[in-house]
Short mmCIF file of C-alpha atoms and ligand atoms in Angstrom, two decimals:
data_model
loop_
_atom_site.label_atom_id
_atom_site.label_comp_id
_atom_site.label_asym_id
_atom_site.label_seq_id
_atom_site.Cartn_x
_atom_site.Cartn_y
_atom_site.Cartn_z
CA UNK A 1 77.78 139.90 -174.66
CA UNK A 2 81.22 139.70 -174.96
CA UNK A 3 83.99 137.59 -173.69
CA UNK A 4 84.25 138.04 -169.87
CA UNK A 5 87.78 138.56 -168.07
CA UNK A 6 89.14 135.89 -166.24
CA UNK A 7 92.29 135.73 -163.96
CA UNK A 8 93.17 132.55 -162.09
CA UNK A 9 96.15 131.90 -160.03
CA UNK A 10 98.62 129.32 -160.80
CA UNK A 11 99.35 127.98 -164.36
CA UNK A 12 97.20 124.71 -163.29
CA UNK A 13 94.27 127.03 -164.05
CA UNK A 14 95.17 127.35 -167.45
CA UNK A 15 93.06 124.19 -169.24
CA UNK A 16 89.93 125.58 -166.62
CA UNK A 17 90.64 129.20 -168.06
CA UNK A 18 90.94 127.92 -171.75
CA UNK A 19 88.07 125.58 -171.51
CA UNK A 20 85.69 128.45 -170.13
CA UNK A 21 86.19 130.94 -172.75
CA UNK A 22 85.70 128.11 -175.29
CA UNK A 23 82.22 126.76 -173.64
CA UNK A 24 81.80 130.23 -173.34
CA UNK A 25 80.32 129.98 -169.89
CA UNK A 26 80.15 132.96 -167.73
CA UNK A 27 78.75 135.49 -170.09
CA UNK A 28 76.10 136.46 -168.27
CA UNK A 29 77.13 135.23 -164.70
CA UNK A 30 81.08 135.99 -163.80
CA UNK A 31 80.29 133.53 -160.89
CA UNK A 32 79.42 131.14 -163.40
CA UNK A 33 82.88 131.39 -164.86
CA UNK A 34 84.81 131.58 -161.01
CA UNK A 35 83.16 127.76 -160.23
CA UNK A 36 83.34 126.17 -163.59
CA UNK A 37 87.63 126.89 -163.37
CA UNK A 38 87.36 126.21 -159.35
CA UNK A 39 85.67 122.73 -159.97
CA UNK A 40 87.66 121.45 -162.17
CA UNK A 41 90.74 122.24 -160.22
CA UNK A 42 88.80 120.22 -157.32
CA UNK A 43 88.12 117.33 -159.62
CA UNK A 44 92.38 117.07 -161.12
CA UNK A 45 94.26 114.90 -158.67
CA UNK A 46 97.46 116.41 -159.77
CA UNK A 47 96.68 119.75 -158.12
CA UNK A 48 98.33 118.69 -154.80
CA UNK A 49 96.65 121.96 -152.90
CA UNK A 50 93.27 121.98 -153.88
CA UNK A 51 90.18 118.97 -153.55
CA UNK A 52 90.84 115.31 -154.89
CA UNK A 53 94.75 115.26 -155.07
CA UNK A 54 95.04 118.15 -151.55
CA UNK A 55 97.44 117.26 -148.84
CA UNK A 56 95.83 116.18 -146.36
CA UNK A 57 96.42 117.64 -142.73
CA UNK A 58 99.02 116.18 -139.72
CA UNK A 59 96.30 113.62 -138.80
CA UNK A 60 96.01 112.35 -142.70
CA UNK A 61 92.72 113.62 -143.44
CA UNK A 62 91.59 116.13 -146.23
CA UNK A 63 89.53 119.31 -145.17
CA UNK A 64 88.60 121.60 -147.91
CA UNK A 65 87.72 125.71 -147.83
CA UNK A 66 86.44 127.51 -150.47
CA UNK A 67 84.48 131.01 -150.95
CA UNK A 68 82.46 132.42 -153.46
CA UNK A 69 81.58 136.25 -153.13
CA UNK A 70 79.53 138.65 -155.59
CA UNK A 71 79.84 141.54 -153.31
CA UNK A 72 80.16 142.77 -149.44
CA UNK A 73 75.84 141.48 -149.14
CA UNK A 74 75.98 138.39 -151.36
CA UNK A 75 78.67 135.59 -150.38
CA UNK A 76 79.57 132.31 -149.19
CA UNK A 77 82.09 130.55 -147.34
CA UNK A 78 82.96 126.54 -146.29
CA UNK A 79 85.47 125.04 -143.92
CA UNK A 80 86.84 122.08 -142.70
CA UNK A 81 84.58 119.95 -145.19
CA UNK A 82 85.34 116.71 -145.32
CA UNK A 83 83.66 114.18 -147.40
CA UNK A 84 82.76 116.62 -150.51
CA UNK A 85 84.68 117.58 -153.22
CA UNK A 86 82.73 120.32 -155.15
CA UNK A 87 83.48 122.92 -152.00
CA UNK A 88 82.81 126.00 -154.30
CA UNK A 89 79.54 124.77 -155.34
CA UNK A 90 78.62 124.54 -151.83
CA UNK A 91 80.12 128.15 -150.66
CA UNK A 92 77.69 129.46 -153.68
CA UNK A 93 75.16 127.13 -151.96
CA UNK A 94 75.63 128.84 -148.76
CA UNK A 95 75.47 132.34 -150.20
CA UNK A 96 72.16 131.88 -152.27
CA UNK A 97 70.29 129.17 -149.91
CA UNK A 98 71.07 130.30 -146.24
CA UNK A 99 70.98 133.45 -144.52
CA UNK A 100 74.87 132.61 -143.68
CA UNK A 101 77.82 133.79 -145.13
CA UNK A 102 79.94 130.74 -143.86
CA UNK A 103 79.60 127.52 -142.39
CA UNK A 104 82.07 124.76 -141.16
CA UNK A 105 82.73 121.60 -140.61
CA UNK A 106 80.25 118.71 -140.40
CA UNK A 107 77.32 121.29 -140.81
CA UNK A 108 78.85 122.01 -143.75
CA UNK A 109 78.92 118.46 -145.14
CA UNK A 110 75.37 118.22 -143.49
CA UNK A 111 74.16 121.02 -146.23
CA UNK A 112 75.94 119.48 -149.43
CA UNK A 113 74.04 116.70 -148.34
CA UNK A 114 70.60 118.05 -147.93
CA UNK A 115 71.59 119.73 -151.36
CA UNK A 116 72.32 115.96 -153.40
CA UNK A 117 76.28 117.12 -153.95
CA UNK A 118 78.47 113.67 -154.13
CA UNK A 119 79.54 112.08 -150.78
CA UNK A 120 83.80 111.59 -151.88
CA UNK A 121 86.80 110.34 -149.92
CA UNK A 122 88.68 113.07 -150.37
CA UNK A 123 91.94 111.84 -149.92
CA UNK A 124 94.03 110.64 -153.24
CA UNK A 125 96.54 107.90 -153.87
CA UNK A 126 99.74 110.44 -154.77
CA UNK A 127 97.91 112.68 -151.22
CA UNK A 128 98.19 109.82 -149.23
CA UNK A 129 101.99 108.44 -150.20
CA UNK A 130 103.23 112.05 -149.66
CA UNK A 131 101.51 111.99 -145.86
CA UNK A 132 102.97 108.35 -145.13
CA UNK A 133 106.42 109.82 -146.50
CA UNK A 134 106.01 113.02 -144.80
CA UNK A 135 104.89 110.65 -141.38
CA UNK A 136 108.53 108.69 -142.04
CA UNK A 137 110.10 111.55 -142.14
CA UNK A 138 110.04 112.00 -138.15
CA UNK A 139 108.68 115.62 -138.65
CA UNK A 140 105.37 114.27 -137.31
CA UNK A 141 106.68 112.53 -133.83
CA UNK A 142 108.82 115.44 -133.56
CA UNK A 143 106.06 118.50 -134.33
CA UNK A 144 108.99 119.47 -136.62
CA UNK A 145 108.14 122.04 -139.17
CA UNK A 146 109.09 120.63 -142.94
CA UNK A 147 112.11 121.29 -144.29
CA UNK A 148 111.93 124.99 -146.57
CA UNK A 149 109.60 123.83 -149.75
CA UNK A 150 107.58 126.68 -150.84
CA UNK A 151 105.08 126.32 -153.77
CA UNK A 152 106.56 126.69 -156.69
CA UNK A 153 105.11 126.89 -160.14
CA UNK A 154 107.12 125.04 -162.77
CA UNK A 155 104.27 126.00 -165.10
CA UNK A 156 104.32 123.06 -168.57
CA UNK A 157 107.11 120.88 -166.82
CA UNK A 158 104.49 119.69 -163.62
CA UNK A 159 101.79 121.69 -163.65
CA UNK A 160 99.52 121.47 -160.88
CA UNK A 161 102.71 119.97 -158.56
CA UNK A 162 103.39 123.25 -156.58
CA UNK A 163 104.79 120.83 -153.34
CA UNK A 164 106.73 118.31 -155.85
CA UNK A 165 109.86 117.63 -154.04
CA UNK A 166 112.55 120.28 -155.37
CA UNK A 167 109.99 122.59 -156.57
CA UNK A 168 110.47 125.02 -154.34
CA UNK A 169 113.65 124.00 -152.28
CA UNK A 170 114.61 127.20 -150.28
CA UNK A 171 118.38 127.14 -149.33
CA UNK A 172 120.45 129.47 -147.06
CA UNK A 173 120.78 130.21 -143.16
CA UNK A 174 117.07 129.52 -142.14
CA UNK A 175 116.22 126.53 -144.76
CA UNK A 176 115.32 124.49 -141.71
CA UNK A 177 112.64 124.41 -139.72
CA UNK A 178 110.60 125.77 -142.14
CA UNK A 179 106.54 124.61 -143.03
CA UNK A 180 105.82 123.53 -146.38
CA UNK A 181 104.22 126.20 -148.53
CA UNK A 182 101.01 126.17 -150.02
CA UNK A 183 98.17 127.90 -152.59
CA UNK A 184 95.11 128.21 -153.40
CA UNK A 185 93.09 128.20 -156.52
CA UNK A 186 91.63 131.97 -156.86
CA UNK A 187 89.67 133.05 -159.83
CA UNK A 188 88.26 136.86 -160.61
CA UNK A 189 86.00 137.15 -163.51
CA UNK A 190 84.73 139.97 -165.14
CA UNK A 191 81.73 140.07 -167.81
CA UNK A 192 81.99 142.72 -170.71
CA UNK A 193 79.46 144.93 -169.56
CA UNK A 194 81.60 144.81 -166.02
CA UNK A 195 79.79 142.80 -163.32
CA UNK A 196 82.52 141.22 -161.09
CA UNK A 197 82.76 138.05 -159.33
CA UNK A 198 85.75 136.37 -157.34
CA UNK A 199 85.61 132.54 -156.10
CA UNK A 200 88.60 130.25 -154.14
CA UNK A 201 89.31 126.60 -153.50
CA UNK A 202 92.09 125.04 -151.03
CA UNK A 203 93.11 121.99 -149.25
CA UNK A 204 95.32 124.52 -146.91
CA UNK A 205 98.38 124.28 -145.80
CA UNK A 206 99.69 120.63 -146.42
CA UNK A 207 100.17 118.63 -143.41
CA UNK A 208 98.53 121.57 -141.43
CA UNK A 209 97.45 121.24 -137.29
CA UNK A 210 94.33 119.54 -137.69
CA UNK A 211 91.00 121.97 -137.33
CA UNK A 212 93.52 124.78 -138.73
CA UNK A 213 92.09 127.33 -141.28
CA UNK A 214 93.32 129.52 -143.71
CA UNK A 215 92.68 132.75 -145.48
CA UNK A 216 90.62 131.16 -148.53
CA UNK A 217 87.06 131.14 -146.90
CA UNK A 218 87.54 134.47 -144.80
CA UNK A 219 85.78 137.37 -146.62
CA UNK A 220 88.77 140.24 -147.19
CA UNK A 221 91.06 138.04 -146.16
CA UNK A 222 91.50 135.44 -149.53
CA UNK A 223 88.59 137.01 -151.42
CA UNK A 224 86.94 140.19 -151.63
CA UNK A 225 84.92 141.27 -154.28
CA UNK A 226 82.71 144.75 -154.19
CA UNK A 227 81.41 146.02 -157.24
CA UNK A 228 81.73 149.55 -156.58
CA UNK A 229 85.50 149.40 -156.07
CA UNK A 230 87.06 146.27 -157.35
CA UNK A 231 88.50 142.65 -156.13
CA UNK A 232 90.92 141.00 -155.29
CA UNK A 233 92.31 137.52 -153.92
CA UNK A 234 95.54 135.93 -152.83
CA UNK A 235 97.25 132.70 -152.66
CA UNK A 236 99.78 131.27 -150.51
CA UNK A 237 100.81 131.61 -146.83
CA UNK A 238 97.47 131.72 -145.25
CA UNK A 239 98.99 133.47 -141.91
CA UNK A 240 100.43 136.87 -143.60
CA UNK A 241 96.89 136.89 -145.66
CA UNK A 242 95.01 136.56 -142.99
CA UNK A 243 96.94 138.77 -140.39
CA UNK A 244 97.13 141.61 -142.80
CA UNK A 245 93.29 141.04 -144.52
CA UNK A 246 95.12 141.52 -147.64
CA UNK A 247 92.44 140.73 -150.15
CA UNK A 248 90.38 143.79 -148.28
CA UNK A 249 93.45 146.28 -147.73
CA UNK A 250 93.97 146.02 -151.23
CA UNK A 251 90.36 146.91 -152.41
CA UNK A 252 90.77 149.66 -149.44
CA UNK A 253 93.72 150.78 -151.67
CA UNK A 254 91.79 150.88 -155.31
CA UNK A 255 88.92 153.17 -153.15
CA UNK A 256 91.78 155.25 -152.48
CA UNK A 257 92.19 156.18 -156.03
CA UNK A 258 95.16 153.73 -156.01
CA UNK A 259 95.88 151.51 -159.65
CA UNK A 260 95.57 147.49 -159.17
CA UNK A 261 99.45 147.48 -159.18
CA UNK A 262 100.05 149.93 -156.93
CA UNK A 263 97.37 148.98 -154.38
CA UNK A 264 98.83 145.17 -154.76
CA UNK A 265 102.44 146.33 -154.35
CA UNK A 266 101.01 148.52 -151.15
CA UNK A 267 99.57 145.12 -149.11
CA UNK A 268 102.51 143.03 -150.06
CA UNK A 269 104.69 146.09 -148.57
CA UNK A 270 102.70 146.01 -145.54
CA UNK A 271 102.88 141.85 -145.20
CA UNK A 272 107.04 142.90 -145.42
CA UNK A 273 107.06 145.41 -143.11
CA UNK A 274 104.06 143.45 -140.73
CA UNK A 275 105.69 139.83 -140.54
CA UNK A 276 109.30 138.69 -140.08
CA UNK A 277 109.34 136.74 -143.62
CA UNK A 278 111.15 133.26 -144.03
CA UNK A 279 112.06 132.02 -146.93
CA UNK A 280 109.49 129.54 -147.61
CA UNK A 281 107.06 132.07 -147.32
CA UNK A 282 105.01 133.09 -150.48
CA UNK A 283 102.13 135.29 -151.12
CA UNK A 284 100.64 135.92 -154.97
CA UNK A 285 97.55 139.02 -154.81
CA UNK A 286 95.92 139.34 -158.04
CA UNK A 287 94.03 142.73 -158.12
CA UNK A 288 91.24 143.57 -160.78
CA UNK A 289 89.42 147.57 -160.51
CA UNK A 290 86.03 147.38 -161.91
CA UNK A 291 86.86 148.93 -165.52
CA UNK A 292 89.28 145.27 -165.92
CA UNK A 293 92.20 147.11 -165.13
CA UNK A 294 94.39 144.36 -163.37
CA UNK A 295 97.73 143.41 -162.08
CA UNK A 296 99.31 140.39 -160.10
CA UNK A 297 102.07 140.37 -157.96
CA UNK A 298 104.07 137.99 -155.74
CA UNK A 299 107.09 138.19 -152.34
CA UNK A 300 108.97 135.83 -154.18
CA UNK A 301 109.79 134.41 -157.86
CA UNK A 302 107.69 131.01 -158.55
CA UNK A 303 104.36 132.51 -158.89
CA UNK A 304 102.12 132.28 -162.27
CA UNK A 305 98.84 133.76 -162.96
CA UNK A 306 96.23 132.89 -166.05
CA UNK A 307 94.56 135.62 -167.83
CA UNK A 308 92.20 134.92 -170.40
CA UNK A 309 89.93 137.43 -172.64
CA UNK A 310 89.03 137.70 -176.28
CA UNK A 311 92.86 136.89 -177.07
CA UNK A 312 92.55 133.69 -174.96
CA UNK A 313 94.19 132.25 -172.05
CA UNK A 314 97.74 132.64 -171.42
CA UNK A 315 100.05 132.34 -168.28
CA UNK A 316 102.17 135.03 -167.52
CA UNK A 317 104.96 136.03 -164.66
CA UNK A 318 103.61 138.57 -162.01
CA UNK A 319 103.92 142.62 -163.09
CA UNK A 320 106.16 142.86 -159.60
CA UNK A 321 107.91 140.30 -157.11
CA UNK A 322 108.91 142.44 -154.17
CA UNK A 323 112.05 140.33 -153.24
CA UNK A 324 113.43 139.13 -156.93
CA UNK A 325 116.33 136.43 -157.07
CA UNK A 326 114.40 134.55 -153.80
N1 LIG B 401 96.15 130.11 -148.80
C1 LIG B 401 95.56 128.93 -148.36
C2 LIG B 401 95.76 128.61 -146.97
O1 LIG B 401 96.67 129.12 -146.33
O2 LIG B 401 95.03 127.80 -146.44
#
């Protein structure tokens, strides 16, 4: 078997990406792969947007989503868990030990539980300074939005920092009032012999309404793998994802007889012409067709994808940014 394809989101994914093809794991499983570059992610506290090291919500605490999917009959989902770390090893729990596709909250901590996964406070040292700094800053009392900060990838100089301050400083007319950004980990993995798998990991939106949930765990939405067509899966503003199921429009797309660019291009298109954009607002879609023909493109400059095959892992710029210079 050869090596598989993997494409992460996100330059942080890069050691995950490079240390999978090494182990070589994920030769025979492409879900294999997808949680081995999720998990570690989970485990780095300097990824501030995904498990140990994730901004915590308005209230201070960490809740973690994550989904695993093979195809439209086999996947997983978690939500709002909060005292586990490894959230993609229990979405896969979840999709091969329940009859559910998704389950939330403290049921969901219930089940990692039941299944011996590590009871962790979720909430890091650097996670918790930004919350009492962002709790100074009056936004809190005032249920003011953050000023414009969208995530940013700054790729060798701070990887893994996306909400650093300055990383992603917006400026112009409608810099205020303006929520912080945020990503998600998303990997799609492809063995040689072309069996697909897609898997995501998030801490959400930083400082987000408690109980709020994002794209990541909603099948088509973050994820959406089906073997016949394709996957996809997306990172960034939770709200266009989800309002425009872009993960699912875009496979839609590839059935059409669409490429991966074009179909990608197509949903971030329709997010434009849907949604009144800011200019904090971000949204990466990585799109893979089931021969490994793949693209990745973003609304605005500062996003970085991984690929990594038999020439090994590298991160690279998106194909197509729909607004450049923003
Ligand atoms: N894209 C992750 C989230 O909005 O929660």
């Amino acid at each position: 078997m050869g090596t598989p394809l993997l494409l992460a989101t996100w330059s942080f994914s890069l050691p995950a990406v490079q240390r999978v093809l090494e182990l070589r794991t994920g030769l025979e499983d492409p879900l294999d792969a997808c949680e081995a570059i999720c998990s570690e992610a989970e485990r780095t506290e300097d990824v501030d947007s995904v498990g140990y090291g994730g901004l915590p919500d308005a209230s201070g605490v960490v809740t973690l989503d994550a989904m695993v999917m093979r195809s439209p009959r086999e996947n997983g989902a978690v939500c709002c868990v909060q005292d586990h770390l490894e959230v993609t090893r229990l979405a896969r729990l979840v999709m091969d030990r329940t009859p559910s596709m998704m389950i939330a909250g403290a049921a969901a901590d219930r089940l990692a539980a039941t299944h011996g996964l590590e009871e962790r406070v979720l909430l890091a040292p650097s996670a918790r300074e930004a919350w009492f700094e962002w709790s100074r800053s009056g936004r809190k009392r005032a249920h003011r939005p953050e000023p414009g900060l969208r995530p940013h990838d700054r790729g060798r100089d701070a990887p893994g920092a996306l909400f650093a301050p300055g990383a992603g400083e917006a400026s112009g007319p409608d810099s205020e009032d303006r929520w912080r950004y945020h990503d998600t980990i998303g990997v799609l993995a492809r063995t040689s012999d072309g069996r697909l798998a897609g898997a995501c990991s998030t801490s959400g939106m930083p400082f987000k309404p408690p109980g709020r949930v994002g794209d990541s765990p909603m099948i088509g939405q973050g994820l959406y793998v089906d073997p016949e067509w394709g996957m996809a899966v997306c990172t960034g503003e939770g709200e266009l994802i989800m309002g425009s199921c872009a993960a699912h429009a875009a496979i839609e797309r590839l059935r059409g007889g669409l490429t991966p660019d074009h179909a990608a291009r197509e949903v971030l298109e329709r997010i434009d012409h849907a949604f009144e954009l800011e200019k904090h607002h971000q949204v990466g879609i990585i799109v893979c067709a089931p021969d490994g023909a793949h693209s990745a493109v973003s609304l605005r400059e500062g996003f970085r994808w991984v690929v990594g095959d038999d020439r090994g892992a590298r991160v690279m710029e998106p194909e197509f940014v729909l607004h450049p210079g923003t």
